[in-house]
Coordinates of C-alpha atoms in Angstrom, one line a residue:
M1 CA 94.4 121.2 133.3
I2 CA 92.9 124.4 132.7
K3 CA 89.4 125.7 131.1
L4 CA 89.7 128.2 128.4
T5 CA 87.3 129.7 126.0
I6 CA 87.6 129.7 122.6
D7 CA 84.9 131.1 120.1
G8 CA 82.4 130.0 122.6
N9 CA 83.7 127.2 123.4
E10 CA 84.9 126.4 126.5
I11 CA 87.6 123.7 126.2
E12 CA 89.9 121.5 128.7
V13 CA 93.8 121.8 128.2
Q14 CA 97.3 120.3 129.7
E15 CA 99.0 123.1 131.3
G16 CA 101.5 124.5 129.1
T17 CA 99.1 123.8 126.4
T18 CA 99.3 126.9 123.7
V19 CA 96.6 128.6 122.5
L20 CA 96.9 127.7 119.0
E21 CA 97.0 124.5 120.4
A22 CA 93.8 124.0 122.5
A23 CA 92.2 125.7 119.1
E24 CA 93.4 122.9 117.1
A25 CA 92.8 120.4 119.4
A26 CA 89.4 121.5 119.6
G27 CA 88.7 121.7 115.8
L28 CA 88.7 125.0 115.8
Y29 CA 90.9 126.6 112.9
V30 CA 93.6 129.2 113.0
P31 CA 95.7 129.7 110.0
T32 CA 99.3 129.8 110.5
L33 CA 102.9 129.8 108.5
C34 CA 105.2 129.7 110.3
H35 CA 104.1 127.4 112.6
H36 CA 105.3 123.5 112.4
P37 CA 103.9 121.3 114.7
Q38 CA 107.6 119.7 115.1
L39 CA 109.4 123.0 115.8
T40 CA 109.5 125.0 118.7
P41 CA 107.3 127.9 118.4
Y42 CA 108.2 131.2 116.5
G43 CA 105.5 133.6 116.4
G44 CA 107.2 135.5 113.1
C45 CA 104.9 135.7 110.1
R46 CA 101.9 137.0 112.6
L47 CA 99.0 135.5 110.7
C48 CA 98.0 133.4 114.0
M49 CA 96.7 136.6 115.8
V50 CA 93.9 136.6 117.7
E51 CA 91.9 138.4 119.9
V52 CA 92.1 137.9 123.7
E53 CA 89.5 139.1 126.5
G54 CA 91.7 141.7 128.7
A55 CA 94.7 141.8 126.1
R56 CA 95.5 145.4 124.7
T57 CA 96.4 144.2 121.4
L58 CA 96.1 141.1 119.1
Q59 CA 98.1 137.8 120.3
P60 CA 100.0 135.1 118.2
S61 CA 98.4 132.1 119.6
C62 CA 101.5 129.9 118.2
T63 CA 103.5 131.1 121.2
L64 CA 101.0 132.3 123.8
P65 CA 100.5 129.7 126.5
A66 CA 96.9 128.7 127.6
T67 CA 95.8 130.4 130.8
N68 CA 92.8 129.3 133.0
G69 CA 90.0 131.1 132.4
M70 CA 91.4 132.9 129.5
V71 CA 88.7 133.8 127.0
V72 CA 90.0 133.6 122.8
K73 CA 88.0 135.1 120.0
T74 CA 89.8 134.1 116.6
N75 CA 87.4 135.6 114.1
T76 CA 86.7 138.7 115.1
Q77 CA 86.4 141.9 112.5
K78 CA 89.6 143.2 114.1
V79 CA 91.4 139.7 113.6
L80 CA 90.0 139.0 110.1
D81 CA 92.2 142.7 109.0
A82 CA 95.0 141.5 110.9
R83 CA 95.6 138.4 108.8
K84 CA 94.6 140.3 105.5
F85 CA 97.1 142.7 106.2
V86 CA 99.7 140.0 107.1
L87 CA 98.9 138.0 104.0
N88 CA 98.9 141.6 101.8
L89 CA 102.8 142.5 103.2
I90 CA 104.0 139.2 102.9
F91 CA 103.1 138.9 98.5
S92 CA 103.9 142.3 98.3
E93 CA 107.6 141.8 99.4
R94 CA 108.6 139.1 96.8
N95 CA 107.6 136.9 93.5
H96 CA 104.4 135.6 94.6
F97 CA 103.6 136.0 91.0
C98 CA 101.6 131.9 92.0
M99 CA 100.3 131.3 88.6
Y100 CA 104.4 130.6 87.9
C101 CA 105.4 128.6 90.6
Q102 CA 105.4 124.6 90.3
V103 CA 103.4 124.7 94.5
S104 CA 100.6 126.6 93.2
D105 CA 97.0 125.2 92.8
G106 CA 97.2 123.5 96.2
D107 CA 100.4 122.8 97.4
C108 CA 101.6 126.1 98.2
E109 CA 100.4 127.2 102.6
L110 CA 100.7 131.2 101.2
Q111 CA 98.1 130.3 98.5
N112 CA 95.8 128.6 100.3
R113 CA 95.9 131.3 102.6
A114 CA 95.3 134.2 101.0
Y115 CA 92.3 132.0 99.6
D116 CA 90.9 131.1 103.0
E117 CA 90.5 134.8 103.5
G118 CA 89.1 135.2 100.4
M119 CA 91.7 136.9 99.0
T120 CA 91.3 138.0 95.3
H121 CA 93.7 140.8 94.2
W122 CA 96.8 142.6 96.4
D123 CA 95.7 146.0 98.1
L124 CA 99.9 146.7 98.3
Q125 CA 101.5 147.2 94.8
P126 CA 104.5 144.3 95.0
N127 CA 107.9 145.8 95.3
W128 CA 110.6 143.3 94.7
Q129 CA 114.1 142.7 93.3
P130 CA 114.5 139.5 91.3
F131 CA 117.2 136.9 93.1
E132 CA 119.4 134.5 92.0
V133 CA 118.4 130.9 92.2
D134 CA 120.5 127.9 93.3
A135 CA 120.4 125.0 91.3
S136 CA 123.8 123.5 92.3
H137 CA 122.0 121.0 94.1
P138 CA 121.5 117.3 92.9
F139 CA 118.3 117.3 94.0
M140 CA 116.9 120.5 95.7
V141 CA 116.8 123.8 94.1
L142 CA 116.3 126.7 95.9
D143 CA 114.7 130.1 95.1
N144 CA 114.7 133.1 97.7
N145 CA 112.3 135.1 95.4
R146 CA 109.8 133.1 96.7
C147 CA 110.9 132.6 100.3
I148 CA 108.8 134.8 103.2
L149 CA 110.9 134.1 105.9
C150 CA 109.0 131.8 108.2
R151 CA 113.0 130.2 109.2
R152 CA 110.6 126.8 108.8
C153 CA 113.3 125.3 107.1
V154 CA 116.4 126.5 109.2
R155 CA 114.4 125.6 111.9
A156 CA 113.9 121.7 110.7
C157 CA 117.3 122.2 109.7
G158 CA 118.6 122.7 113.4
E159 CA 115.8 121.5 115.3
L160 CA 115.4 118.4 114.1
V161 CA 118.1 117.0 111.9
G162 CA 120.8 118.8 114.1
N163 CA 123.2 119.6 111.4
Y164 CA 122.7 123.7 111.0
T165 CA 123.2 124.6 107.1
L166 CA 120.6 127.1 106.4
G167 CA 120.6 130.4 107.9
F168 CA 119.4 134.2 107.1
E169 CA 121.3 137.0 106.2
E170 CA 121.1 140.2 106.5
R171 CA 117.7 142.0 107.6
G172 CA 114.2 142.4 107.2
A173 CA 113.2 142.4 104.3
D174 CA 117.0 142.5 102.6
S175 CA 117.3 138.7 104.3
M176 CA 118.0 136.3 102.7
L177 CA 118.1 132.2 102.9
V178 CA 121.5 130.8 103.0
A179 CA 123.9 127.6 103.1
D180 CA 126.7 128.1 105.6
Y181 CA 128.8 131.4 104.7
N182 CA 126.6 131.8 102.1
V183 CA 127.5 129.7 99.6
P184 CA 125.9 127.8 96.8
L185 CA 123.4 124.9 98.5
G186 CA 125.7 122.2 96.3
E187 CA 128.7 122.7 97.8
S188 CA 127.3 123.4 101.8
S189 CA 127.3 120.7 104.8
C190 CA 123.9 120.1 103.1
I191 CA 123.1 116.1 104.0
S192 CA 121.0 115.8 101.4
C193 CA 117.9 114.8 103.9
G194 CA 114.9 117.2 102.0
T195 CA 113.6 118.0 105.7
C196 CA 113.8 121.5 104.3
V197 CA 112.0 120.9 101.3
Q198 CA 109.1 119.1 102.8
I199 CA 108.4 121.7 105.5
C200 CA 108.8 125.1 103.4
P201 CA 105.4 126.6 103.1
T202 CA 105.5 128.4 99.8
G203 CA 108.3 127.6 96.5
A204 CA 111.6 128.7 97.7
I205 CA 112.8 125.3 98.2
I206 CA 111.7 122.7 95.6
D207 CA 112.2 118.8 95.1
R208 CA 113.9 118.6 91.3
Q209 CA 112.9 115.3 90.8
S210 CA 109.3 116.0 91.9
A211 CA 108.9 119.9 90.5
Y212 CA 105.3 120.1 87.8
Q213 CA 104.9 116.5 88.3
G214 CA 101.5 116.4 90.2
K215 CA 100.3 118.7 93.3
E216 CA 98.9 116.5 96.1
T217 CA 95.0 116.3 95.2
E218 CA 96.6 115.1 91.1
V219 CA 98.9 112.0 92.8
D220 CA 98.4 109.0 95.0
H221 CA 100.0 108.1 98.7
H222 CA 101.2 104.9 99.7
I223 CA 102.5 105.0 103.6
G224 CA 104.7 101.9 104.3
V225 CA 108.2 101.4 105.9
C226 CA 111.1 102.9 104.1
V227 CA 113.6 99.8 103.1
E228 CA 116.9 101.4 102.9
C229 CA 118.3 100.8 106.3
S230 CA 117.3 98.7 110.0
V231 CA 115.9 102.4 111.0
G232 CA 112.6 101.7 109.5
C233 CA 111.1 105.3 109.2
Q234 CA 107.4 105.0 107.5
R235 CA 107.6 107.6 104.6
D236 CA 104.6 108.5 102.1
V237 CA 105.7 107.5 98.8
L238 CA 103.6 109.1 96.1
T239 CA 102.8 107.6 92.5
R240 CA 101.2 109.5 89.6
D241 CA 100.3 106.9 86.2
N242 CA 102.2 104.4 87.7
R243 CA 105.4 106.9 88.4
L244 CA 107.2 107.4 91.1
I245 CA 106.8 111.4 91.7
R246 CA 108.4 111.6 95.1
I247 CA 108.4 110.5 98.5
E248 CA 108.2 112.3 101.5
G249 CA 108.3 111.9 105.4
V250 CA 105.1 110.9 107.7
W251 CA 105.4 114.3 110.5
E252 CA 102.9 111.8 112.3
A253 CA 105.4 108.5 112.3
P254 CA 106.1 107.6 116.3
L255 CA 109.4 106.8 115.3
N256 CA 111.3 109.8 112.8
H257 CA 108.7 112.4 113.2
G258 CA 108.5 113.4 109.2
L259 CA 112.7 112.3 109.1
L260 CA 114.3 110.5 106.2
C261 CA 117.6 110.8 104.9
D262 CA 118.8 110.8 101.3
K263 CA 118.8 107.2 100.7
G264 CA 115.7 107.1 101.7
R265 CA 114.0 110.0 100.2
F266 CA 115.9 111.1 96.7
L267 CA 117.6 108.1 95.5
P268 CA 115.2 105.5 95.3
L269 CA 114.0 107.9 92.1
E270 CA 117.3 108.4 90.8
D271 CA 117.5 104.1 90.7
D272 CA 118.5 104.0 86.4
R273 CA 119.9 100.1 86.5
P274 CA 118.3 98.4 83.6
R275 CA 115.1 96.5 84.5
L276 CA 114.8 92.8 83.6
L277 CA 111.4 92.0 82.6
T278 CA 111.1 88.6 80.9
P279 CA 113.0 85.2 82.4
L280 CA 116.0 84.6 80.7
V281 CA 118.3 81.1 80.4
R282 CA 121.9 80.4 79.2
K283 CA 122.2 78.3 76.0
D284 CA 125.1 77.6 73.5
G285 CA 126.8 79.8 75.9
S286 CA 124.4 83.0 75.8
L287 CA 121.3 84.2 77.8
K288 CA 118.0 83.2 75.8
A289 CA 114.6 85.1 76.6
A290 CA 112.7 82.4 77.8
I291 CA 108.9 81.7 79.3
W292 CA 108.5 80.9 82.8
D293 CA 108.1 77.2 83.1
D294 CA 111.4 76.4 81.0
A295 CA 113.2 78.9 83.1
I296 CA 111.0 76.6 86.1
S297 CA 111.9 73.8 84.8
A298 CA 115.4 74.6 84.0
I299 CA 115.6 75.5 87.7
A300 CA 114.6 72.4 89.3
E301 CA 116.7 70.5 87.1
G302 CA 119.7 72.1 87.8
L303 CA 119.0 72.5 91.5
G304 CA 118.8 69.3 91.6
K305 CA 118.2 67.4 95.4
G306 CA 119.9 70.6 97.5
E307 CA 123.6 68.8 97.0
G308 CA 126.3 71.0 96.9
L309 CA 123.8 74.0 96.8
A310 CA 124.3 77.7 97.7
A311 CA 121.1 79.2 98.6
I312 CA 121.3 83.9 99.5
A313 CA 119.0 85.9 99.6
S314 CA 118.6 90.2 100.2
T315 CA 117.8 91.5 104.0
R316 CA 116.3 94.2 101.9
L317 CA 113.8 91.6 101.0
P318 CA 110.0 90.9 103.1
I319 CA 109.2 88.5 106.2
E320 CA 107.4 87.0 104.1
D321 CA 109.8 85.9 101.5
L322 CA 113.2 85.4 103.8
A323 CA 110.5 82.8 106.0
L324 CA 109.8 81.2 103.1
F325 CA 113.3 81.3 101.7
K326 CA 114.6 79.5 104.5
S327 CA 111.6 76.9 104.5
V328 CA 112.9 76.0 100.9
F329 CA 116.4 75.8 101.2
A330 CA 117.2 75.5 105.0
D331 CA 114.4 72.9 106.0
S332 CA 112.7 71.2 102.5
L333 CA 116.3 71.2 100.6
K334 CA 118.8 71.1 103.6
A335 CA 121.2 73.7 101.3
E336 CA 124.7 73.1 102.6
L337 CA 125.0 77.0 102.6
V338 CA 121.8 79.0 103.4
T339 CA 122.0 82.4 104.5
T340 CA 121.9 86.3 103.4
L341 CA 123.9 88.7 101.6
E342 CA 124.8 90.8 105.2
E343 CA 126.1 86.7 106.5
G344 CA 124.5 87.9 110.0
K345 CA 127.6 90.8 110.1
A346 CA 125.7 93.5 111.5
T347 CA 123.8 90.5 114.1
A348 CA 125.9 87.8 114.9
S349 CA 127.5 87.7 118.0
L350 CA 124.5 90.0 119.3
A351 CA 122.1 87.2 118.9
K352 CA 124.3 84.9 120.6
M353 CA 124.1 86.9 123.7
A354 CA 121.1 87.1 123.4
E355 CA 120.5 83.5 122.8
K356 CA 123.3 82.8 126.1
H357 CA 121.7 84.6 128.9
G358 CA 118.1 83.4 127.0
Q359 CA 117.0 87.1 126.8
S360 CA 116.9 90.7 124.9
F361 CA 119.3 93.3 126.2
E362 CA 118.8 95.8 123.8
S363 CA 116.8 99.3 124.2
N364 CA 115.1 100.7 121.4
L365 CA 115.7 103.9 119.1
E366 CA 113.4 106.2 121.7
T367 CA 116.5 106.1 124.2
L368 CA 118.7 108.4 121.5
K369 CA 115.9 110.7 121.6
D370 CA 116.6 111.6 125.0
T371 CA 120.0 110.8 126.5
D372 CA 122.6 113.4 128.3
V373 CA 125.8 111.1 127.3
V374 CA 126.0 108.7 123.6
L375 CA 129.2 106.6 123.0
S376 CA 129.5 105.3 119.5
L377 CA 131.6 102.0 118.7
E378 CA 132.9 101.9 115.5
L379 CA 129.8 103.3 114.0
D380 CA 129.7 106.6 111.4
L381 CA 125.8 108.4 112.5
V382 CA 127.1 110.9 110.2
D383 CA 126.6 108.3 107.6
D384 CA 124.8 105.6 107.9
H385 CA 121.4 105.2 109.6
Q386 CA 121.4 109.0 109.1
V387 CA 117.7 109.2 111.0
A388 CA 119.2 107.7 114.0
G389 CA 121.8 110.3 113.6
F390 CA 119.4 112.6 113.4
F391 CA 118.8 112.3 116.7
V392 CA 121.8 112.2 118.9
K393 CA 123.1 115.3 116.3
R394 CA 120.2 117.5 117.4
Q395 CA 120.7 116.7 121.4
L396 CA 124.3 118.5 121.2
T397 CA 124.0 121.9 121.3
D398 CA 121.4 121.3 124.1
G399 CA 124.4 119.7 126.1
T400 CA 124.0 116.2 125.0
K401 CA 128.0 114.4 125.2
L402 CA 129.0 112.9 122.6
I403 CA 131.8 110.7 123.1
V404 CA 133.0 108.6 119.8
A405 CA 135.3 105.2 119.8
D406 CA 136.7 104.2 116.2
G407 CA 139.9 103.1 114.1
K408 CA 138.8 105.0 111.1
G409 CA 137.3 107.9 109.2
N410 CA 134.1 109.1 111.1
K411 CA 132.3 112.5 110.8
L412 CA 130.3 111.7 113.5
A413 CA 133.5 112.5 115.3
E414 CA 133.8 116.8 114.0
K415 CA 131.4 116.9 116.5
A416 CA 132.2 114.3 119.7
S417 CA 133.4 115.9 123.1
L418 CA 135.9 112.5 123.4
K419 CA 137.4 110.6 120.4
L420 CA 138.9 107.2 121.4
D421 CA 140.5 105.3 119.0
L422 CA 139.5 101.5 118.4
E423 CA 141.0 99.3 115.8
A424 CA 139.3 96.4 113.9
G425 CA 139.6 93.4 116.1
N426 CA 140.8 95.3 119.3
E427 CA 137.0 95.9 120.4
G428 CA 137.6 92.8 123.7
S429 CA 140.7 94.9 125.0
F430 CA 139.0 98.2 124.1
L431 CA 136.2 97.3 125.5
L432 CA 138.1 95.5 129.0
K433 CA 140.5 99.1 129.3
L434 CA 136.7 100.5 129.9
H435 CA 135.5 98.6 132.0
E436 CA 138.7 99.0 134.4
A437 CA 138.4 102.5 134.0
I438 CA 134.9 102.9 135.3
E439 CA 135.3 100.7 137.9
S440 CA 138.2 101.9 139.6
E441 CA 138.5 105.5 137.9
T442 CA 142.7 104.3 136.7
G443 CA 144.3 103.4 133.0
D444 CA 144.9 105.5 129.8
E445 CA 143.9 109.1 130.2
G446 CA 141.1 108.8 127.2
F447 CA 139.7 105.7 129.3
V448 CA 139.1 107.9 132.5
K449 CA 138.4 110.7 130.7
A450 CA 135.5 108.7 129.4
A451 CA 134.7 106.8 132.2
K452 CA 134.2 109.9 134.0
I453 CA 132.2 111.5 131.4
L454 CA 130.0 108.3 131.6
K455 CA 129.5 107.7 135.4
A456 CA 128.2 111.6 135.3
A457 CA 125.5 110.2 133.0
V458 CA 121.6 110.6 133.8
K459 CA 120.8 108.9 130.7
P460 CA 123.8 107.3 129.3
V461 CA 123.3 105.3 126.3
I462 CA 126.0 102.9 123.7
V463 CA 125.5 102.9 120.1
Y464 CA 127.1 100.1 117.7
G465 CA 127.3 99.8 114.1
Q466 CA 127.2 96.3 111.4
D467 CA 131.5 97.3 112.1
F468 CA 131.4 96.3 115.7
A469 CA 129.1 93.7 115.6
A470 CA 131.6 91.8 112.6
N471 CA 134.6 92.5 114.9
A472 CA 133.5 91.6 118.6
D473 CA 134.2 88.4 120.2
D474 CA 131.8 86.4 122.8
K475 CA 134.2 88.8 125.1
A476 CA 133.4 91.9 123.8
V477 CA 129.8 91.7 124.0
E478 CA 130.2 90.2 127.6
T479 CA 132.1 93.5 128.3
L480 CA 129.8 95.3 126.8
V481 CA 127.1 94.5 128.9
E482 CA 128.3 94.1 131.6
I483 CA 129.8 98.2 131.2
S484 CA 125.8 98.8 130.6
E485 CA 124.7 97.4 133.6
S486 CA 127.0 98.9 135.5
L487 CA 126.3 102.1 134.4
N488 CA 122.9 101.6 134.6
A489 CA 123.1 102.6 130.3
S490 CA 121.1 101.5 127.1
L491 CA 122.3 99.6 124.4
V492 CA 121.3 100.2 120.8
G493 CA 122.3 98.0 117.7
V494 CA 121.6 99.8 114.5
K495 CA 122.1 96.2 112.6
G496 CA 122.3 96.4 108.6
N497 CA 119.4 96.5 106.0
A498 CA 115.7 96.7 106.5
N499 CA 114.9 92.9 107.5
S500 CA 119.2 92.4 109.3
M501 CA 116.9 91.8 112.2
A502 CA 114.4 89.2 110.5
A503 CA 117.1 87.4 109.2
S504 CA 119.3 87.0 112.4
Q505 CA 115.6 85.7 114.2
L506 CA 115.3 83.2 111.5
G507 CA 118.8 82.4 111.9
L508 CA 120.1 83.1 108.0
E509 CA 123.4 84.2 109.5
S510 CA 126.3 82.2 108.0
P511 CA 129.5 83.7 106.6
I512 CA 130.0 82.8 103.0
K513 CA 132.7 80.8 102.0
A514 CA 134.2 79.3 98.5
N515 CA 133.2 75.7 99.3
G516 CA 133.0 74.3 95.7
Y517 CA 129.1 74.5 95.5
K518 CA 127.8 72.5 93.0
S519 CA 124.6 75.9 92.0
A520 CA 123.6 78.5 93.6
F521 CA 120.2 80.2 94.5
I522 CA 120.7 83.8 94.8
M523 CA 117.5 86.3 95.7
L524 CA 118.6 90.0 95.2
G525 CA 115.5 91.4 94.5
D526 CA 116.6 95.2 93.9
E527 CA 119.6 95.0 96.1
E528 CA 123.0 95.3 93.7
P529 CA 125.7 92.7 94.3
S530 CA 129.0 93.1 95.2
Q531 CA 131.9 92.1 93.4
K532 CA 132.9 90.3 96.4
L533 CA 130.2 87.8 95.5
V534 CA 130.2 88.0 92.2
K535 CA 134.0 86.8 92.4
Q536 CA 132.6 84.1 95.0
L537 CA 130.5 82.6 92.3
E538 CA 132.5 82.4 89.5
D539 CA 133.3 78.8 89.4
V540 CA 130.0 77.7 90.6
P541 CA 128.3 75.4 87.9
F542 CA 124.9 76.5 88.0
V543 CA 123.9 79.6 89.1
V544 CA 119.9 80.9 89.7
A545 CA 119.4 84.9 90.5
L546 CA 116.0 86.4 91.6
S547 CA 116.5 90.3 90.6
A548 CA 114.9 93.2 89.6
Y549 CA 118.0 95.0 87.9
G550 CA 120.7 93.5 85.0
S551 CA 124.3 93.4 87.0
Q552 CA 127.6 91.8 86.6
L553 CA 125.8 88.5 88.3
T554 CA 123.2 87.8 86.0
G555 CA 125.4 88.5 83.3
N556 CA 126.9 85.3 85.0
A557 CA 123.4 83.8 86.0
D558 CA 122.5 80.4 84.0
V559 CA 118.5 81.4 84.8
V560 CA 117.4 84.4 85.5
L561 CA 114.1 85.2 86.7
P562 CA 112.5 88.7 86.7
V563 CA 111.3 89.5 90.4
T564 CA 109.6 93.0 91.9
M565 CA 111.5 95.8 93.1
W566 CA 110.7 97.9 96.5
A567 CA 107.8 100.2 95.3
E568 CA 106.1 97.0 93.0
Q569 CA 105.4 94.5 96.6
S570 CA 104.3 94.5 99.8
G571 CA 105.6 93.0 102.6
T572 CA 106.5 93.0 106.4
Y573 CA 110.0 94.4 107.9
L574 CA 111.3 94.2 111.5
N575 CA 113.9 96.8 112.3
M576 CA 116.3 97.7 114.2
D577 CA 114.8 98.0 117.7
G578 CA 112.0 95.0 117.1
R579 CA 108.9 97.0 115.2
L580 CA 107.1 95.1 113.3
Q581 CA 105.9 97.6 110.6
K582 CA 104.4 97.2 107.0
A583 CA 105.9 97.9 103.4
V584 CA 103.0 98.6 101.4
Q585 CA 102.8 98.5 97.1
A586 CA 103.7 101.6 95.2
L587 CA 103.3 101.0 91.1
E588 CA 101.7 97.6 89.1
V589 CA 104.0 95.3 88.8
P590 CA 105.5 95.1 85.5
E591 CA 103.4 92.1 83.0
G592 CA 106.1 89.3 82.8
V593 CA 107.1 89.8 87.0
L594 CA 106.3 88.4 89.6
T595 CA 107.0 89.2 93.6
S596 CA 110.4 87.1 94.9
R597 CA 107.2 85.3 97.0
E598 CA 105.7 84.0 94.3
T599 CA 108.5 83.2 92.6
L600 CA 109.7 81.1 95.0
L601 CA 105.9 79.0 95.5
K602 CA 106.4 78.5 92.0
I603 CA 110.4 77.5 92.2
S604 CA 108.7 75.0 95.5
E605 CA 105.6 73.8 93.6
A606 CA 108.3 72.5 90.7
L607 CA 110.4 71.1 93.7
S608 CA 107.5 69.2 94.9
I609 CA 107.9 71.4 98.4
E610 CA 104.9 72.5 100.9
P611 CA 106.9 75.1 102.4
E612 CA 106.1 76.5 105.4
T613 CA 103.9 79.7 105.3
D614 CA 104.0 80.4 109.0
W615 CA 106.9 83.5 109.4
K616 CA 105.3 85.2 112.3
T617 CA 105.5 81.3 114.4
S618 CA 109.5 81.6 112.6
I619 CA 111.2 85.1 113.6
T620 CA 109.8 84.3 117.5
L621 CA 111.5 81.1 117.4
R622 CA 114.9 82.8 118.9
T623 CA 115.6 84.7 121.4
P624 CA 115.6 88.2 120.0
T625 CA 118.7 90.9 121.3
V626 CA 115.3 93.5 121.3
E627 CA 112.2 92.5 122.2
I628 CA 109.5 92.3 119.3
K629 CA 106.6 94.0 119.4
E630 CA 104.1 95.4 117.0
A631 CA 104.9 99.1 115.6

């Protein structure tokens, strides 16, 4: 630990702390623009300059290491004059007429810094030239007229996401933010994660969906877990007047540190499927609007005592819903089939291994953030579970090696040190060859190369997805575990939907087969049913669908009950590495709509069932593949 003095306050910090970090830790304000706590200090804007006793000139506090005995002053007249001069230069360089910008009045860091310094006008006459605005992207608009050249977006795209789409052309005042080799942003390698939008301090990159719909002080914030996949990123859902405005990552979140993918940030705002708002019951061959009591009575009569019944639920639903679903249909009604839309494809083979050995064998996502070699088995982290992919991609420029094993197109392979062919169904033989190469360094050239890379690693990680889990038999998974033990490698399975692992813990993993069912109960929530499921249900005499949206499946059903979508419900989710996290309700529930949980309870009452509601016990009855813990 070292001690320094800032504005007369003696502060003790760890060695390696910057002066800015030391000041912030002590609650002392130092203005910044180019700095962001998730990025490597850059020192570009010079707004954070401070006076250091013994130094000839002012120093940028964001890049200056604190030293023992250092004396720092942050608000001398020399410092204040420098700050104002820096701000004047920035305002004069480009079009910063704040009244015409969508992030003015509180959302713009440049404007806020000016107000902090008491600026009411510009001392320097603006001398800017107009630049074209790039509106080619479906979710974002790039406006170089508002850019202050802080490079936060460029650094975030590289350091945090590992995509390196953004950069600058030209130099000095002529610098222009560009995508790739100056192509339109909508035609570039951008993956639409939106990190650049969130980290931009001005209106240079804006979100098309939320522009002009509400400032930070005019919206409501709802911080909870994203339900778009099993990574379980924390996000902030912003609403106004019961409307979704935008979605942002939470920088302080321990798992994703502010990162989101397009599925978590933009796509939920684009959902335009027709909403269901009233119960529907089939009469005389067509669906007719009905009251809840009549619809529930029709369900109770149609399901009977559960004979020949198939019950299927979405893994996007909270654990509370899934556990209740299991209690009603598996424990009470003894339905012939009780499973999920995923059918356990991402988890069943792995869960068998955990049960066989009576212990967890997988590691958590943290291992992906600090590794020197990654072996990816049948998993495209560019398209699927993208935030987990960011953890891998951003390390590749620092020397981390990537081995991709897949039998189909895989965008991650473009960044790999080695590509191995792994055909679906051949997981067992593939892993045996790799194991042999690791043990004896003999075999096919590709496997020997992979073995050498893996054996040289200090922190190797093997990551795999749904395709691997669905295709691998017991022997293949056993061999995988043996390989990890011989290499001292971490195993990371990314699972499927948000509550894929919770469904596994509840034993909801049976495959859906056409079996002459007499009735089917489908709890969709807001999930889009597949064409395969629609076809499987075509010949079932009586189908009940709980859904937030209309679809071909609901159109074919005999009873349809309107339920909440993701933003209208709260509940618990168990992510891929065993974190129990909360999703929070962000929107009011439309009149006449219930949650899936409330609907199940009504059906239970009609069937004279008293279901078990202790979901915490239910998910611990089975040995998990990865240790379960509170977030």
